[in-house]
mmCIF file of C-alpha atoms in Angstrom:
data_model
loop_
_atom_site.group_PDB
_atom_site.id
_atom_site.type_symbol
_atom_site.label_atom_id
_atom_site.label_comp_id
_atom_site.label_asym_id
_atom_site.label_seq_id
_atom_site.Cartn_x
_atom_site.Cartn_y
_atom_site.Cartn_z
ATOM 1 C CA MET A 4 0.000 0.000 0.000
ATOM 2 C CA LYS A 5 2.790 2.461 0.889
ATOM 3 C CA ARG A 6 4.578 1.728 -2.390
ATOM 4 C CA THR A 7 1.460 2.599 -4.351
ATOM 5 C CA ILE A 8 1.164 5.966 -2.598
ATOM 6 C CA PHE A 9 4.862 6.699 -3.164
ATOM 7 C CA TRP A 10 4.319 6.158 -6.909
ATOM 8 C CA LEU A 11 1.036 8.050 -7.177
ATOM 9 C CA ILE A 12 2.291 11.278 -5.598
ATOM 10 C CA PRO A 13 5.211 11.867 -8.037
ATOM 11 C CA ILE A 14 3.061 10.843 -11.004
ATOM 12 C CA GLY A 15 0.362 13.313 -9.898
ATOM 13 C CA ILE A 16 2.918 16.111 -9.531
ATOM 14 C CA LEU A 17 4.385 15.307 -12.933
ATOM 15 C CA CYS A 18 0.914 15.384 -14.532
ATOM 16 C CA CYS A 19 0.201 18.808 -12.987
ATOM 17 C CA ILE A 20 3.490 20.193 -14.323
ATOM 18 C CA VAL A 21 2.819 18.846 -17.817
ATOM 19 C CA VAL A 22 -0.689 20.323 -17.910
ATOM 20 C CA TYR A 23 0.530 23.719 -16.643
ATOM 21 C CA TYR A 24 3.421 24.043 -19.104
ATOM 22 C CA TRP A 25 1.791 22.362 -22.128
ATOM 23 C CA PRO A 26 2.018 24.657 -25.182
ATOM 24 C CA GLN A 27 -1.124 26.711 -25.733
ATOM 25 C CA GLU A 28 -2.735 27.481 -29.074
ATOM 26 C CA GLU A 29 -1.738 30.815 -30.519
ATOM 27 C CA ILE A 30 -4.426 33.476 -30.304
ATOM 28 C CA THR A 31 -4.505 35.219 -33.668
ATOM 29 C CA ASP A 32 -7.794 37.110 -33.496
ATOM 30 C CA ASN A 33 -8.904 39.304 -30.605
ATOM 31 C CA ALA A 34 -9.407 42.938 -29.582
ATOM 32 C CA TYR A 35 -5.777 43.484 -28.613
ATOM 33 C CA ILE A 36 -4.538 42.480 -32.076
ATOM 34 C CA ASP A 37 -7.168 44.630 -33.783
ATOM 35 C CA TYR A 38 -6.196 47.607 -31.602
ATOM 36 C CA ILE A 39 -2.523 47.379 -32.583
ATOM 37 C CA LYS A 40 -3.235 46.770 -36.267
ATOM 38 C CA GLU A 41 -5.411 49.903 -36.375
ATOM 39 C CA SER A 42 -3.051 52.055 -34.287
ATOM 40 C CA ALA A 43 -1.407 54.909 -36.134
ATOM 41 C CA TYR A 44 2.252 54.987 -37.007
ATOM 42 C CA GLU A 45 2.925 58.400 -38.515
ATOM 43 C CA GLN A 46 0.669 58.612 -41.636
ATOM 44 C CA THR A 47 -0.306 54.929 -41.714
ATOM 45 C CA THR A 48 -1.341 52.048 -39.455
ATOM 46 C CA TYR A 49 0.879 49.259 -38.200
ATOM 47 C CA GLU A 50 -1.086 46.762 -40.288
ATOM 48 C CA GLN A 51 -0.457 48.717 -43.510
ATOM 49 C CA LEU A 52 3.160 49.398 -42.563
ATOM 50 C CA MET A 53 3.928 45.731 -42.017
ATOM 51 C CA ALA A 54 1.871 44.553 -45.003
ATOM 52 C CA SER A 55 3.810 46.793 -47.377
ATOM 53 C CA ASN A 56 7.222 45.688 -46.081
ATOM 54 C CA CYS A 57 6.875 42.124 -44.824
ATOM 55 C CA SER A 58 5.663 38.763 -46.063
ATOM 56 C CA GLU A 59 4.404 35.727 -44.160
ATOM 57 C CA GLN A 60 2.768 37.958 -41.560
ATOM 58 C CA ASN A 61 1.367 36.594 -38.343
ATOM 59 C CA TRP A 62 -0.102 38.619 -35.479
ATOM 60 C CA VAL A 63 -0.264 36.776 -32.143
ATOM 61 C CA TYR A 64 -1.645 37.735 -28.739
ATOM 62 C CA PHE A 65 -0.352 36.309 -25.467
ATOM 63 C CA GLN A 66 -0.174 37.202 -21.818
ATOM 64 C CA THR A 67 3.087 37.030 -19.868
ATOM 65 C CA ASN A 68 3.448 35.279 -16.520
ATOM 66 C CA ARG A 69 3.166 38.706 -14.876
ATOM 67 C CA GLY A 70 -0.152 39.437 -16.578
ATOM 68 C CA GLN A 71 1.150 41.856 -19.245
ATOM 69 C CA ASP A 72 -0.889 41.777 -22.457
ATOM 70 C CA VAL A 73 1.373 41.482 -25.506
ATOM 71 C CA VAL A 74 0.719 41.486 -29.254
ATOM 72 C CA GLU A 75 3.583 40.165 -31.348
ATOM 73 C CA PHE A 76 4.095 40.620 -35.062
ATOM 74 C CA LYS A 77 6.032 37.855 -36.802
ATOM 75 C CA GLY A 78 7.077 38.114 -40.421
ATOM 76 C CA GLU A 79 9.784 38.082 -43.059
ATOM 77 C CA CYS A 80 10.848 41.676 -43.740
ATOM 78 C CA ILE A 81 13.407 43.213 -46.048
ATOM 79 C CA ILE A 82 16.069 44.863 -43.910
ATOM 80 C CA ASP A 83 19.358 46.061 -45.393
ATOM 81 C CA THR A 84 18.351 44.601 -48.803
ATOM 82 C CA GLU A 85 17.964 41.144 -47.280
ATOM 83 C CA GLU A 86 14.808 39.303 -46.207
ATOM 84 C CA GLN A 87 15.077 38.469 -42.522
ATOM 85 C CA PRO A 88 12.734 37.118 -39.846
ATOM 86 C CA VAL A 89 11.376 39.898 -37.648
ATOM 87 C CA ASN A 90 9.484 39.756 -34.355
ATOM 88 C CA LEU A 91 8.087 42.982 -32.917
ATOM 89 C CA GLN A 92 6.206 43.161 -29.625
ATOM 90 C CA PHE A 93 3.654 45.705 -28.466
ATOM 91 C CA LEU A 94 2.775 46.023 -24.765
ATOM 92 C CA ILE A 95 -0.852 46.996 -24.129
ATOM 93 C CA ASP A 96 -2.622 48.216 -21.001
ATOM 94 C CA GLU A 97 -5.659 46.354 -19.665
ATOM 95 C CA GLN A 98 -8.159 48.979 -20.855
ATOM 96 C CA ILE A 99 -6.830 48.752 -24.427
ATOM 97 C CA GLN A 100 -6.241 52.498 -24.516
ATOM 98 C CA ASN A 101 -2.438 52.801 -24.583
ATOM 99 C CA TYR A 102 0.427 50.739 -25.898
ATOM 100 C CA SER A 103 4.181 50.895 -26.129
ATOM 101 C CA VAL A 104 6.467 49.348 -28.685
ATOM 102 C CA GLY A 105 8.492 46.634 -26.998
ATOM 103 C CA ALA A 106 11.312 44.364 -28.064
ATOM 104 C CA MET A 107 12.270 43.708 -31.669
ATOM 105 C CA LEU A 108 14.153 40.669 -32.892
ATOM 106 C CA ILE A 109 15.828 40.682 -36.287
ATOM 107 C CA ALA A 110 17.180 37.298 -37.364
ATOM 108 C CA LYS A 111 16.454 36.054 -33.812
ATOM 109 C CA GLU A 112 18.718 38.686 -32.244
ATOM 110 C CA LYS A 113 17.351 41.458 -30.040
ATOM 111 C CA VAL A 114 18.071 44.941 -31.335
ATOM 112 C CA GLU A 115 18.362 48.151 -29.356
ATOM 113 C CA GLU A 116 15.555 50.712 -29.250
ATOM 114 C CA THR A 117 17.349 53.062 -31.639
ATOM 115 C CA LYS A 118 17.783 50.292 -34.239
ATOM 116 C CA ARG A 119 14.143 49.243 -33.723
ATOM 117 C CA ASP A 120 12.903 52.781 -34.284
ATOM 118 C CA ALA A 121 15.201 53.260 -37.288
ATOM 119 C CA THR A 122 13.920 50.027 -38.815
ATOM 120 C CA LEU A 123 10.286 51.074 -38.399
ATOM 121 C CA GLN A 124 11.133 54.464 -39.871
ATOM 122 C CA SER A 125 12.842 52.798 -42.854
ATOM 123 C CA PHE A 126 9.607 50.896 -43.536
ATOM 124 C CA MET A 127 7.959 54.280 -44.180
ATOM 125 C CA ASN A 128 10.195 54.902 -47.214
#
């Protein structure tokens, strides 16, 4: 009887861990994504800006472990005359009234804010 209990407890803990960390489906359609797509970037929207400069676009919503709402753009964009994978994150408040541009990855490497802003500005040209 004791052996059975000693096996059931670790198996139960392992099952809980697997369920908690199991990959979730990507959320690709909700109010947060629509808000960012329609948000203005200079004379255009982020959706139009990315559509005119990037292929294989994917907009994904997720929430961090700390409860921060994040919309991430994933696509193949032409940067420095070369098509490269780009990830750009937008951090949104709970009321969906304000956002800030977050991290940008180009070719799976994080770039500094100045490079991020320069890249977005280059998309305008």
